[in-house]
JSON list of C-alpha atoms in Angstrom, two decimals:
[
{"chain": "N", "resi": 30, "resn": "MET", "atom": "CA", "xyz": [-18.54, -82.08, 70.14]},
{"chain": "N", "resi": 31, "resn": "GLU", "atom": "CA", "xyz": [-19.77, -85.27, 68.34]},
{"chain": "N", "resi": 32, "resn": "PHE", "atom": "CA", "xyz": [-22.51, -84.66, 66.22]},
{"chain": "N", "resi": 33, "resn": "GLN", "atom": "CA", "xyz": [-25.37, -87.29, 65.91]},
{"chain": "N", "resi": 34, "resn": "MET", "atom": "CA", "xyz": [-28.98, -87.34, 65.08]},
{"chain": "N", "resi": 35, "resn": "HIS", "atom": "CA", "xyz": [-32.13, -89.42, 64.38]},
{"chain": "N", "resi": 36, "resn": "SER", "atom": "CA", "xyz": [-33.19, -89.55, 61.09]},
{"chain": "N", "resi": 37, "resn": "ASP", "atom": "CA", "xyz": [-36.99, -89.16, 60.52]},
{"chain": "N", "resi": 38, "resn": "CYS", "atom": "CA", "xyz": [-39.18, -91.88, 58.51]},
{"chain": "N", "resi": 39, "resn": "ARG", "atom": "CA", "xyz": [-37.83, -90.42, 55.45]},
{"chain": "N", "resi": 40, "resn": "VAL", "atom": "CA", "xyz": [-34.26, -91.02, 55.77]},
{"chain": "N", "resi": 41, "resn": "ASN", "atom": "CA", "xyz": [-34.65, -94.56, 57.22]},
{"chain": "N", "resi": 42, "resn": "CYS", "atom": "CA", "xyz": [-37.20, -95.24, 54.19]},
{"chain": "N", "resi": 43, "resn": "TYR", "atom": "CA", "xyz": [-34.19, -94.02, 51.79]},
{"chain": "N", "resi": 44, "resn": "VAL", "atom": "CA", "xyz": [-31.11, -95.47, 53.74]},
{"chain": "N", "resi": 45, "resn": "LYS", "atom": "CA", "xyz": [-32.25, -98.95, 55.22]},
{"chain": "N", "resi": 46, "resn": "PRO", "atom": "CA", "xyz": [-33.31, -100.81, 51.90]},
{"chain": "N", "resi": 47, "resn": "MET", "atom": "CA", "xyz": [-29.77, -99.82, 50.32]},
{"chain": "N", "resi": 48, "resn": "ILE", "atom": "CA", "xyz": [-27.34, -100.20, 52.94]},
{"chain": "N", "resi": 49, "resn": "ALA", "atom": "CA", "xyz": [-26.72, -103.65, 53.01]},
{"chain": "N", "resi": 50, "resn": "ALA", "atom": "CA", "xyz": [-25.81, -103.26, 49.49]},
{"chain": "N", "resi": 51, "resn": "ILE", "atom": "CA", "xyz": [-23.41, -100.40, 49.88]},
{"chain": "N", "resi": 52, "resn": "LEU", "atom": "CA", "xyz": [-21.62, -102.12, 53.09]},
{"chain": "N", "resi": 53, "resn": "LEU", "atom": "CA", "xyz": [-20.86, -105.35, 50.84]},
{"chain": "N", "resi": 54, "resn": "GLY", "atom": "CA", "xyz": [-18.85, -103.47, 48.55]},
{"chain": "N", "resi": 55, "resn": "ALA", "atom": "CA", "xyz": [-21.43, -101.50, 46.12]},
{"chain": "N", "resi": 56, "resn": "VAL", "atom": "CA", "xyz": [-19.85, -97.95, 46.99]},
{"chain": "N", "resi": 57, "resn": "SER", "atom": "CA", "xyz": [-16.33, -99.39, 46.34]},
{"chain": "N", "resi": 58, "resn": "ALA", "atom": "CA", "xyz": [-16.99, -100.60, 42.83]},
{"chain": "N", "resi": 59, "resn": "CYS", "atom": "CA", "xyz": [-16.21, -97.49, 40.93]},
{"chain": "N", "resi": 60, "resn": "SER", "atom": "CA", "xyz": [-14.48, -97.40, 37.71]},
{"chain": "N", "resi": 61, "resn": "GLY", "atom": "CA", "xyz": [-10.64, -97.92, 37.99]},
{"chain": "N", "resi": 62, "resn": "THR", "atom": "CA", "xyz": [-10.38, -98.04, 42.11]},
{"chain": "N", "resi": 63, "resn": "PRO", "atom": "CA", "xyz": [-8.69, -100.78, 43.30]},
{"chain": "N", "resi": 64, "resn": "ASP", "atom": "CA", "xyz": [-9.38, -103.28, 46.02]},
{"chain": "N", "resi": 65, "resn": "ILE", "atom": "CA", "xyz": [-9.20, -101.99, 49.51]},
{"chain": "N", "resi": 66, "resn": "ALA", "atom": "CA", "xyz": [-6.00, -103.26, 51.07]},
{"chain": "N", "resi": 67, "resn": "THR", "atom": "CA", "xyz": [-5.92, -106.10, 53.79]},
{"chain": "N", "resi": 68, "resn": "GLY", "atom": "CA", "xyz": [-2.86, -105.14, 55.32]},
{"chain": "N", "resi": 69, "resn": "VAL", "atom": "CA", "xyz": [-2.93, -102.76, 57.96]},
{"chain": "N", "resi": 70, "resn": "ILE", "atom": "CA", "xyz": [-0.64, -99.50, 56.47]},
{"chain": "N", "resi": 71, "resn": "ALA", "atom": "CA", "xyz": [1.51, -97.41, 59.07]},
{"chain": "N", "resi": 72, "resn": "PRO", "atom": "CA", "xyz": [0.22, -93.70, 58.93]},
{"chain": "N", "resi": 73, "resn": "THR", "atom": "CA", "xyz": [3.19, -92.16, 57.94]},
{"chain": "N", "resi": 74, "resn": "ALA", "atom": "CA", "xyz": [2.90, -88.96, 56.61]},
{"chain": "N", "resi": 75, "resn": "PRO", "atom": "CA", "xyz": [2.91, -88.97, 52.53]},
{"chain": "N", "resi": 76, "resn": "ALA", "atom": "CA", "xyz": [4.50, -86.31, 50.31]},
{"chain": "N", "resi": 77, "resn": "GLY", "atom": "CA", "xyz": [2.03, -83.43, 50.04]},
{"chain": "N", "resi": 78, "resn": "ALA", "atom": "CA", "xyz": [0.62, -84.40, 53.68]},
{"chain": "N", "resi": 79, "resn": "GLU", "atom": "CA", "xyz": [1.27, -80.48, 54.42]},
{"chain": "N", "resi": 80, "resn": "ASN", "atom": "CA", "xyz": [-1.61, -79.97, 52.24]},
{"chain": "N", "resi": 81, "resn": "TYR", "atom": "CA", "xyz": [-4.17, -81.31, 54.72]},
{"chain": "N", "resi": 82, "resn": "ASN", "atom": "CA", "xyz": [-4.93, -80.37, 58.14]},
{"chain": "N", "resi": 83, "resn": "PHE", "atom": "CA", "xyz": [-4.94, -82.89, 60.69]},
{"chain": "N", "resi": 84, "resn": "ARG", "atom": "CA", "xyz": [-7.09, -80.37, 62.77]},
{"chain": "N", "resi": 85, "resn": "SER", "atom": "CA", "xyz": [-10.12, -78.60, 61.91]},
{"chain": "N", "resi": 86, "resn": "PRO", "atom": "CA", "xyz": [-9.22, -74.94, 60.34]},
{"chain": "N", "resi": 87, "resn": "THR", "atom": "CA", "xyz": [-11.85, -73.32, 62.60]},
{"chain": "N", "resi": 88, "resn": "GLY", "atom": "CA", "xyz": [-10.47, -74.81, 65.94]},
{"chain": "N", "resi": 89, "resn": "VAL", "atom": "CA", "xyz": [-13.29, -77.55, 66.25]},
{"chain": "N", "resi": 90, "resn": "ALA", "atom": "CA", "xyz": [-13.28, -80.98, 66.45]},
{"chain": "N", "resi": 91, "resn": "GLN", "atom": "CA", "xyz": [-15.16, -83.82, 68.32]},
{"chain": "N", "resi": 92, "resn": "SER", "atom": "CA", "xyz": [-14.09, -84.87, 71.35]},
{"chain": "N", "resi": 93, "resn": "TYR", "atom": "CA", "xyz": [-12.80, -88.43, 71.42]},
{"chain": "N", "resi": 94, "resn": "PHE", "atom": "CA", "xyz": [-14.49, -90.90, 73.67]},
{"chain": "N", "resi": 95, "resn": "VAL", "atom": "CA", "xyz": [-12.55, -93.01, 76.16]},
{"chain": "N", "resi": 96, "resn": "ARG", "atom": "CA", "xyz": [-12.83, -96.82, 75.37]},
{"chain": "N", "resi": 97, "resn": "ALA", "atom": "CA", "xyz": [-11.93, -99.99, 77.58]},
{"chain": "N", "resi": 98, "resn": "LYS", "atom": "CA", "xyz": [-8.36, -100.44, 77.63]},
{"chain": "N", "resi": 99, "resn": "ASP", "atom": "CA", "xyz": [-6.94, -96.98, 77.00]},
{"chain": "N", "resi": 100, "resn": "ILE", "atom": "CA", "xyz": [-4.44, -95.28, 79.21]},
{"chain": "N", "resi": 101, "resn": "LEU", "atom": "CA", "xyz": [-5.16, -92.22, 80.44]},
{"chain": "N", "resi": 102, "resn": "THR", "atom": "CA", "xyz": [-3.09, -89.41, 82.38]},
{"chain": "N", "resi": 103, "resn": "ILE", "atom": "CA", "xyz": [-4.26, -87.78, 85.13]},
{"chain": "N", "resi": 104, "resn": "SER", "atom": "CA", "xyz": [-2.87, -85.09, 87.22]},
{"chain": "N", "resi": 105, "resn": "VAL", "atom": "CA", "xyz": [-3.85, -83.16, 90.17]},
{"chain": "N", "resi": 106, "resn": "VAL", "atom": "CA", "xyz": [-1.82, -80.06, 90.66]},
{"chain": "N", "resi": 107, "resn": "GLY", "atom": "CA", "xyz": [0.07, -79.82, 93.95]},
{"chain": "N", "resi": 108, "resn": "GLU", "atom": "CA", "xyz": [-1.16, -83.36, 94.88]},
{"chain": "N", "resi": 109, "resn": "PRO", "atom": "CA", "xyz": [1.42, -85.93, 93.48]},
{"chain": "N", "resi": 110, "resn": "SER", "atom": "CA", "xyz": [-0.47, -89.06, 95.14]},
{"chain": "N", "resi": 111, "resn": "LEU", "atom": "CA", "xyz": [-3.12, -88.19, 92.99]},
{"chain": "N", "resi": 112, "resn": "THR", "atom": "CA", "xyz": [-1.15, -87.93, 89.99]},
{"chain": "N", "resi": 113, "resn": "PHE", "atom": "CA", "xyz": [-0.67, -90.78, 87.35]},
{"chain": "N", "resi": 114, "resn": "GLU", "atom": "CA", "xyz": [1.35, -90.95, 84.25]},
{"chain": "N", "resi": 115, "resn": "GLN", "atom": "CA", "xyz": [-0.35, -94.10, 83.30]},
{"chain": "N", "resi": 116, "resn": "MET", "atom": "CA", "xyz": [-3.82, -94.85, 84.13]},
{"chain": "N", "resi": 117, "resn": "ARG", "atom": "CA", "xyz": [-5.56, -98.04, 82.16]},
{"chain": "N", "resi": 118, "resn": "VAL", "atom": "CA", "xyz": [-9.24, -98.15, 81.87]},
{"chain": "N", "resi": 119, "resn": "ASP", "atom": "CA", "xyz": [-10.35, -101.72, 82.37]},
{"chain": "N", "resi": 120, "resn": "GLU", "atom": "CA", "xyz": [-12.39, -104.32, 80.71]},
{"chain": "N", "resi": 121, "resn": "ASP", "atom": "CA", "xyz": [-15.64, -102.83, 82.72]},
{"chain": "N", "resi": 122, "resn": "GLY", "atom": "CA", "xyz": [-14.86, -99.08, 81.11]},
{"chain": "N", "resi": 123, "resn": "GLY", "atom": "CA", "xyz": [-13.76, -97.95, 84.47]},
{"chain": "N", "resi": 124, "resn": "PHE", "atom": "CA", "xyz": [-10.69, -97.28, 86.57]},
{"chain": "N", "resi": 125, "resn": "MET", "atom": "CA", "xyz": [-10.04, -96.67, 90.67]},
{"chain": "N", "resi": 126, "resn": "PHE", "atom": "CA", "xyz": [-9.17, -93.30, 91.60]},
{"chain": "N", "resi": 127, "resn": "PRO", "atom": "CA", "xyz": [-7.54, -92.72, 95.31]},
{"chain": "N", "resi": 128, "resn": "MET", "atom": "CA", "xyz": [-10.15, -90.86, 97.33]},
{"chain": "N", "resi": 129, "resn": "ILE", "atom": "CA", "xyz": [-13.10, -91.33, 95.37]},
{"chain": "N", "resi": 130, "resn": "GLY", "atom": "CA", "xyz": [-13.07, -94.64, 94.17]},
{"chain": "N", "resi": 131, "resn": "ARG", "atom": "CA", "xyz": [-14.57, -96.00, 90.94]},
{"chain": "N", "resi": 132, "resn": "VAL", "atom": "CA", "xyz": [-14.87, -93.82, 87.77]},
{"chain": "N", "resi": 133, "resn": "GLN", "atom": "CA", "xyz": [-16.49, -94.41, 85.08]},
{"chain": "N", "resi": 134, "resn": "ALA", "atom": "CA", "xyz": [-14.27, -93.81, 81.96]},
{"chain": "N", "resi": 135, "resn": "SER", "atom": "CA", "xyz": [-15.66, -95.52, 78.69]},
{"chain": "N", "resi": 136, "resn": "GLU", "atom": "CA", "xyz": [-17.92, -93.43, 76.32]},
{"chain": "N", "resi": 137, "resn": "GLN", "atom": "CA", "xyz": [-16.83, -90.93, 78.15]},
{"chain": "N", "resi": 138, "resn": "THR", "atom": "CA", "xyz": [-14.74, -87.57, 77.30]},
{"chain": "N", "resi": 139, "resn": "VAL", "atom": "CA", "xyz": [-11.57, -86.67, 78.55]},
{"chain": "N", "resi": 140, "resn": "GLU", "atom": "CA", "xyz": [-13.76, -83.35, 79.85]},
{"chain": "N", "resi": 141, "resn": "ALA", "atom": "CA", "xyz": [-16.41, -85.17, 80.96]},
{"chain": "N", "resi": 142, "resn": "ILE", "atom": "CA", "xyz": [-14.18, -87.76, 83.04]},
{"chain": "N", "resi": 143, "resn": "THR", "atom": "CA", "xyz": [-12.10, -84.35, 84.35]},
{"chain": "N", "resi": 144, "resn": "ARG", "atom": "CA", "xyz": [-15.44, -82.79, 85.50]},
{"chain": "N", "resi": 145, "resn": "ASP", "atom": "CA", "xyz": [-16.55, -86.22, 87.21]},
{"chain": "N", "resi": 146, "resn": "ILE", "atom": "CA", "xyz": [-13.08, -86.52, 89.30]},
{"chain": "N", "resi": 147, "resn": "THR", "atom": "CA", "xyz": [-12.77, -82.41, 90.10]},
{"chain": "N", "resi": 148, "resn": "THR", "atom": "CA", "xyz": [-16.48, -82.72, 91.55]},
{"chain": "N", "resi": 149, "resn": "ARG", "atom": "CA", "xyz": [-16.04, -85.71, 93.40]},
{"chain": "N", "resi": 150, "resn": "LEU", "atom": "CA", "xyz": [-12.93, -84.45, 94.95]},
{"chain": "N", "resi": 151, "resn": "SER", "atom": "CA", "xyz": [-13.71, -80.91, 95.68]},
{"chain": "N", "resi": 152, "resn": "ALA", "atom": "CA", "xyz": [-17.14, -82.35, 97.46]},
{"chain": "N", "resi": 153, "resn": "ARG", "atom": "CA", "xyz": [-15.29, -83.70, 100.37]},
{"chain": "N", "resi": 154, "resn": "TYR", "atom": "CA", "xyz": [-11.31, -83.99, 100.12]},
{"chain": "N", "resi": 155, "resn": "ILE", "atom": "CA", "xyz": [-9.87, -80.66, 97.94]},
{"chain": "N", "resi": 156, "resn": "ARG", "atom": "CA", "xyz": [-10.62, -77.29, 97.59]},
{"chain": "N", "resi": 157, "resn": "ARG", "atom": "CA", "xyz": [-10.71, -75.98, 93.94]},
{"chain": "N", "resi": 158, "resn": "PRO", "atom": "CA", "xyz": [-8.79, -79.21, 92.90]},
{"chain": "N", "resi": 159, "resn": "MET", "atom": "CA", "xyz": [-7.15, -78.45, 89.49]},
{"chain": "N", "resi": 160, "resn": "VAL", "atom": "CA", "xyz": [-7.48, -81.67, 87.65]},
{"chain": "N", "resi": 161, "resn": "THR", "atom": "CA", "xyz": [-6.23, -82.30, 84.50]},
{"chain": "N", "resi": 162, "resn": "VAL", "atom": "CA", "xyz": [-7.07, -85.87, 82.29]},
{"chain": "N", "resi": 163, "resn": "ASN", "atom": "CA", "xyz": [-5.52, -86.82, 78.57]},
{"chain": "N", "resi": 164, "resn": "VAL", "atom": "CA", "xyz": [-5.36, -89.97, 76.39]},
{"chain": "N", "resi": 165, "resn": "ALA", "atom": "CA", "xyz": [-2.10, -91.55, 76.24]},
{"chain": "N", "resi": 166, "resn": "SER", "atom": "CA", "xyz": [-2.89, -93.99, 74.20]},
{"chain": "N", "resi": 167, "resn": "THR", "atom": "CA", "xyz": [-5.64, -95.95, 72.47]},
{"chain": "N", "resi": 168, "resn": "VAL", "atom": "CA", "xyz": [-6.38, -99.23, 71.14]},
{"chain": "N", "resi": 169, "resn": "SER", "atom": "CA", "xyz": [-7.26, -100.85, 67.73]},
{"chain": "N", "resi": 170, "resn": "ASN", "atom": "CA", "xyz": [-7.64, -97.40, 65.81]},
{"chain": "N", "resi": 171, "resn": "ILE", "atom": "CA", "xyz": [-8.30, -98.46, 62.67]},
{"chain": "N", "resi": 172, "resn": "VAL", "atom": "CA", "xyz": [-9.96, -96.38, 59.86]},
{"chain": "N", "resi": 173, "resn": "THR", "atom": "CA", "xyz": [-11.32, -97.73, 56.56]},
{"chain": "N", "resi": 174, "resn": "VAL", "atom": "CA", "xyz": [-10.66, -95.75, 53.08]},
{"chain": "N", "resi": 175, "resn": "GLU", "atom": "CA", "xyz": [-11.96, -96.38, 50.27]},
{"chain": "N", "resi": 176, "resn": "GLY", "atom": "CA", "xyz": [-13.44, -95.12, 46.69]},
{"chain": "N", "resi": 177, "resn": "ALA", "atom": "CA", "xyz": [-11.97, -92.69, 44.75]},
{"chain": "N", "resi": 178, "resn": "VAL", "atom": "CA", "xyz": [-8.32, -92.12, 46.35]},
{"chain": "N", "resi": 179, "resn": "GLU", "atom": "CA", "xyz": [-5.28, -92.93, 45.34]},
{"chain": "N", "resi": 180, "resn": "GLN", "atom": "CA", "xyz": [-4.37, -95.88, 47.93]},
{"chain": "N", "resi": 181, "resn": "PRO", "atom": "CA", "xyz": [-7.31, -97.01, 49.29]},
{"chain": "N", "resi": 182, "resn": "GLY", "atom": "CA", "xyz": [-6.72, -99.21, 52.17]},
{"chain": "N", "resi": 183, "resn": "VAL", "atom": "CA", "xyz": [-6.83, -99.84, 56.15]},
{"chain": "N", "resi": 184, "resn": "PHE", "atom": "CA", "xyz": [-4.87, -97.59, 58.16]},
{"chain": "N", "resi": 185, "resn": "ASN", "atom": "CA", "xyz": [-4.06, -97.23, 61.61]},
{"chain": "N", "resi": 186, "resn": "PHE", "atom": "CA", "xyz": [-4.36, -93.32, 62.92]},
{"chain": "N", "resi": 187, "resn": "GLN", "atom": "CA", "xyz": [-3.81, -91.43, 66.18]},
{"chain": "N", "resi": 188, "resn": "THR", "atom": "CA", "xyz": [-5.97, -89.69, 68.38]},
{"chain": "N", "resi": 189, "resn": "ASN", "atom": "CA", "xyz": [-7.46, -86.96, 67.05]},
{"chain": "N", "resi": 190, "resn": "THR", "atom": "CA", "xyz": [-6.58, -87.66, 63.50]},
{"chain": "N", "resi": 191, "resn": "THR", "atom": "CA", "xyz": [-9.54, -85.95, 61.23]},
{"chain": "N", "resi": 192, "resn": "LEU", "atom": "CA", "xyz": [-10.83, -86.74, 57.98]},
{"chain": "N", "resi": 193, "resn": "LEU", "atom": "CA", "xyz": [-8.36, -85.00, 55.97]},
{"chain": "N", "resi": 194, "resn": "GLY", "atom": "CA", "xyz": [-5.82, -86.81, 57.91]},
{"chain": "N", "resi": 195, "resn": "ALA", "atom": "CA", "xyz": [-7.42, -89.62, 56.66]},
{"chain": "N", "resi": 196, "resn": "MET", "atom": "CA", "xyz": [-7.32, -88.62, 52.73]},
{"chain": "N", "resi": 197, "resn": "ALA", "atom": "CA", "xyz": [-3.84, -87.93, 53.86]},
{"chain": "N", "resi": 198, "resn": "MET", "atom": "CA", "xyz": [-2.99, -91.66, 54.54]},
{"chain": "N", "resi": 199, "resn": "ALA", "atom": "CA", "xyz": [-5.05, -92.41, 51.40]},
{"chain": "N", "resi": 200, "resn": "ARG", "atom": "CA", "xyz": [-2.75, -90.55, 49.56]},
{"chain": "N", "resi": 201, "resn": "GLY", "atom": "CA", "xyz": [-5.33, -88.21, 48.41]},
{"chain": "N", "resi": 202, "resn": "PRO", "atom": "CA", "xyz": [-8.55, -88.06, 46.32]},
{"chain": "N", "resi": 203, "resn": "LYS", "atom": "CA", "xyz": [-7.98, -89.06, 42.47]},
{"chain": "N", "resi": 204, "resn": "ARG", "atom": "CA", "xyz": [-8.50, -86.60, 39.79]},
{"chain": "N", "resi": 205, "resn": "VAL", "atom": "CA", "xyz": [-12.12, -88.16, 39.22]},
{"chain": "N", "resi": 206, "resn": "ALA", "atom": "CA", "xyz": [-13.29, -87.99, 42.54]},
{"chain": "N", "resi": 207, "resn": "ARG", "atom": "CA", "xyz": [-16.41, -86.09, 43.54]},
{"chain": "N", "resi": 208, "resn": "LEU", "atom": "CA", "xyz": [-15.36, -84.04, 46.78]},
{"chain": "N", "resi": 209, "resn": "ASP", "atom": "CA", "xyz": [-18.97, -83.34, 47.57]},
{"chain": "N", "resi": 210, "resn": "GLN", "atom": "CA", "xyz": [-19.10, -87.04, 47.81]},
{"chain": "N", "resi": 211, "resn": "VAL", "atom": "CA", "xyz": [-17.61, -88.15, 51.18]},
{"chain": "N", "resi": 212, "resn": "VAL", "atom": "CA", "xyz": [-19.50, -90.42, 53.29]},
{"chain": "N", "resi": 213, "resn": "ILE", "atom": "CA", "xyz": [-18.35, -91.79, 56.48]},
{"chain": "N", "resi": 214, "resn": "PHE", "atom": "CA", "xyz": [-20.03, -94.79, 58.08]},
{"chain": "N", "resi": 215, "resn": "ARG", "atom": "CA", "xyz": [-19.53, -95.32, 61.94]},
{"chain": "N", "resi": 216, "resn": "GLU", "atom": "CA", "xyz": [-21.07, -97.28, 64.65]},
{"chain": "N", "resi": 217, "resn": "VAL", "atom": "CA", "xyz": [-21.92, -95.92, 67.87]},
{"chain": "N", "resi": 218, "resn": "ASN", "atom": "CA", "xyz": [-23.52, -97.60, 70.91]},
{"chain": "N", "resi": 219, "resn": "GLY", "atom": "CA", "xyz": [-24.66, -100.39, 68.63]},
{"chain": "N", "resi": 220, "resn": "GLN", "atom": "CA", "xyz": [-26.25, -97.73, 65.94]},
{"chain": "N", "resi": 221, "resn": "ALA", "atom": "CA", "xyz": [-25.32, -97.54, 62.48]},
{"chain": "N", "resi": 222, "resn": "LEU", "atom": "CA", "xyz": [-24.58, -93.99, 61.42]},
{"chain": "N", "resi": 223, "resn": "ALA", "atom": "CA", "xyz": [-23.44, -92.09, 58.39]},
{"chain": "N", "resi": 224, "resn": "ALA", "atom": "CA", "xyz": [-22.69, -88.46, 57.41]},
{"chain": "N", "resi": 225, "resn": "ARG", "atom": "CA", "xyz": [-21.98, -86.78, 54.30]},
{"chain": "N", "resi": 226, "resn": "PHE", "atom": "CA", "xyz": [-18.79, -84.13, 53.60]},
{"chain": "N", "resi": 227, "resn": "ASP", "atom": "CA", "xyz": [-17.79, -81.78, 50.92]},
{"chain": "N", "resi": 228, "resn": "LEU", "atom": "CA", "xyz": [-13.97, -81.72, 51.07]},
{"chain": "N", "resi": 229, "resn": "ASN", "atom": "CA", "xyz": [-13.70, -78.58, 49.89]},
{"chain": "N", "resi": 230, "resn": "GLN", "atom": "CA", "xyz": [-15.83, -76.95, 52.43]},
{"chain": "N", "resi": 231, "resn": "VAL", "atom": "CA", "xyz": [-13.98, -78.67, 55.25]},
{"chain": "N", "resi": 232, "resn": "ARG", "atom": "CA", "xyz": [-10.71, -77.75, 53.67]},
{"chain": "N", "resi": 233, "resn": "ALA", "atom": "CA", "xyz": [-11.98, -74.08, 53.52]},
{"chain": "N", "resi": 234, "resn": "GLY", "atom": "CA", "xyz": [-13.23, -74.38, 57.27]},
{"chain": "N", "resi": 235, "resn": "LYS", "atom": "CA", "xyz": [-16.22, -73.81, 56.50]},
{"chain": "N", "resi": 236, "resn": "MET", "atom": "CA", "xyz": [-17.46, -77.33, 57.47]},
{"chain": "N", "resi": 237, "resn": "ILE", "atom": "CA", "xyz": [-16.06, -79.13, 60.58]},
{"chain": "N", "resi": 238, "resn": "ASP", "atom": "CA", "xyz": [-13.52, -81.75, 60.11]},
{"chain": "N", "resi": 239, "resn": "PRO", "atom": "CA", "xyz": [-14.34, -84.70, 62.04]},
{"chain": "N", "resi": 240, "resn": "VAL", "atom": "CA", "xyz": [-12.37, -86.64, 64.17]},
{"chain": "N", "resi": 241, "resn": "LEU", "atom": "CA", "xyz": [-11.78, -90.10, 63.52]},
{"chain": "N", "resi": 242, "resn": "LEU", "atom": "CA", "xyz": [-13.57, -93.00, 65.80]},
{"chain": "N", "resi": 243, "resn": "PRO", "atom": "CA", "xyz": [-12.37, -96.30, 65.79]},
{"chain": "N", "resi": 244, "resn": "ASN", "atom": "CA", "xyz": [-13.48, -98.27, 62.98]},
{"chain": "N", "resi": 245, "resn": "ASP", "atom": "CA", "xyz": [-14.78, -95.97, 60.77]},
{"chain": "N", "resi": 246, "resn": "ARG", "atom": "CA", "xyz": [-15.31, -96.16, 57.02]},
{"chain": "N", "resi": 247, "resn": "ILE", "atom": "CA", "xyz": [-14.62, -93.46, 54.79]},
{"chain": "N", "resi": 248, "resn": "VAL", "atom": "CA", "xyz": [-15.80, -93.73, 50.90]},
{"chain": "N", "resi": 249, "resn": "LEU", "atom": "CA", "xyz": [-14.98, -90.96, 48.46]},
{"chain": "N", "resi": 250, "resn": "GLY", "atom": "CA", "xyz": [-17.21, -91.01, 45.42]},
{"chain": "N", "resi": 251, "resn": "VAL", "atom": "CA", "xyz": [-17.29, -90.52, 41.53]},
{"chain": "N", "resi": 252, "resn": "SER", "atom": "CA", "xyz": [-19.77, -89.85, 39.33]},
{"chain": "N", "resi": 253, "resn": "GLY", "atom": "CA", "xyz": [-21.93, -92.44, 37.49]},
{"chain": "N", "resi": 254, "resn": "LYS", "atom": "CA", "xyz": [-21.73, -94.88, 40.29]},
{"chain": "N", "resi": 255, "resn": "SER", "atom": "CA", "xyz": [-24.41, -97.17, 41.60]},
{"chain": "N", "resi": 256, "resn": "GLN", "atom": "CA", "xyz": [-28.19, -96.20, 41.97]},
{"chain": "N", "resi": 257, "resn": "ALA", "atom": "CA", "xyz": [-27.97, -97.26, 45.65]},
{"chain": "N", "resi": 258, "resn": "TRP", "atom": "CA", "xyz": [-24.96, -95.03, 46.42]},
{"chain": "N", "resi": 259, "resn": "GLN", "atom": "CA", "xyz": [-27.28, -91.84, 44.40]},
{"chain": "N", "resi": 260, "resn": "ASP", "atom": "CA", "xyz": [-30.03, -92.50, 46.32]},
{"chain": "N", "resi": 261, "resn": "LEU", "atom": "CA", "xyz": [-27.95, -92.59, 49.76]},
{"chain": "N", "resi": 262, "resn": "LEU", "atom": "CA", "xyz": [-26.51, -89.21, 48.62]},
{"chain": "N", "resi": 263, "resn": "GLN", "atom": "CA", "xyz": [-30.02, -88.19, 48.15]},
{"chain": "N", "resi": 264, "resn": "ALA", "atom": "CA", "xyz": [-31.00, -89.29, 51.58]},
{"chain": "N", "resi": 265, "resn": "LEU", "atom": "CA", "xyz": [-28.16, -87.58, 53.12]},
{"chain": "N", "resi": 266, "resn": "PRO", "atom": "CA", "xyz": [-27.59, -84.09, 52.72]},
{"chain": "N", "resi": 267, "resn": "VAL", "atom": "CA", "xyz": [-24.22, -82.23, 52.83]},
{"chain": "N", "resi": 268, "resn": "LEU", "atom": "CA", "xyz": [-24.73, -81.13, 56.44]},
{"chain": "N", "resi": 269, "resn": "ALA", "atom": "CA", "xyz": [-21.95, -83.06, 58.25]},
{"chain": "N", "resi": 270, "resn": "LEU", "atom": "CA", "xyz": [-24.19, -84.73, 60.74]},
{"chain": "N", "resi": 271, "resn": "PHE", "atom": "CA", "xyz": [-24.58, -88.46, 61.70]},
{"chain": "N", "resi": 272, "resn": "THR", "atom": "CA", "xyz": [-27.42, -89.71, 60.83]},
{"chain": "N", "resi": 273, "resn": "ARG", "atom": "CA", "xyz": [-28.73, -93.31, 61.89]},
{"chain": "N", "resi": 274, "resn": "ILE", "atom": "CA", "xyz": [-29.59, -95.46, 59.29]}
]
């Protein structure tokens, strides 16, 4: 379930004047924090990664939104001609499916795609079709992790990797990290969004462990960072809700 909330004027007034400075690197200027690595680091599980849950401890996670060039697996029970191990989403965000024609997939969850195919097949062709859709592979799954982590960098990640998974790839927080000052920046449909998380609450299952989206940027803060960072934190309460910035 994707959490997105439009901010009111109060939030916009706090955040907009400072976001340019933050995105230019103000947030990564904490004392003693290395510069962000320029290479892509393979997401091998580091020592101690077993301490991080790659899915929400509560079983709640955001749904992945399919994108152009993703490859899906689609099966309809008892219908071999309607079962595909590799169905590529084309540049326009869709694919052709036998009997029902074009299916729009981009910016849709696999659940939504499954419902669409099921509804259209059952309307004219198959009584109570049993349809399964899964994501076989994705493209450009990259996340940036910076701030008070042991190994800041740019990482490839697998579908359904969560915030805690990203922390594991970055070798975990530093001792000086403020675990309640984790901010994820992302862009959805051309809108810049941000949400604040508390790693202790996420680990305890008291806060959702958000599934990463391609090109997310995660910043883990420390005490005494810039005023712009402090103002941003005040405008983003620890609610795990993505707010327009």
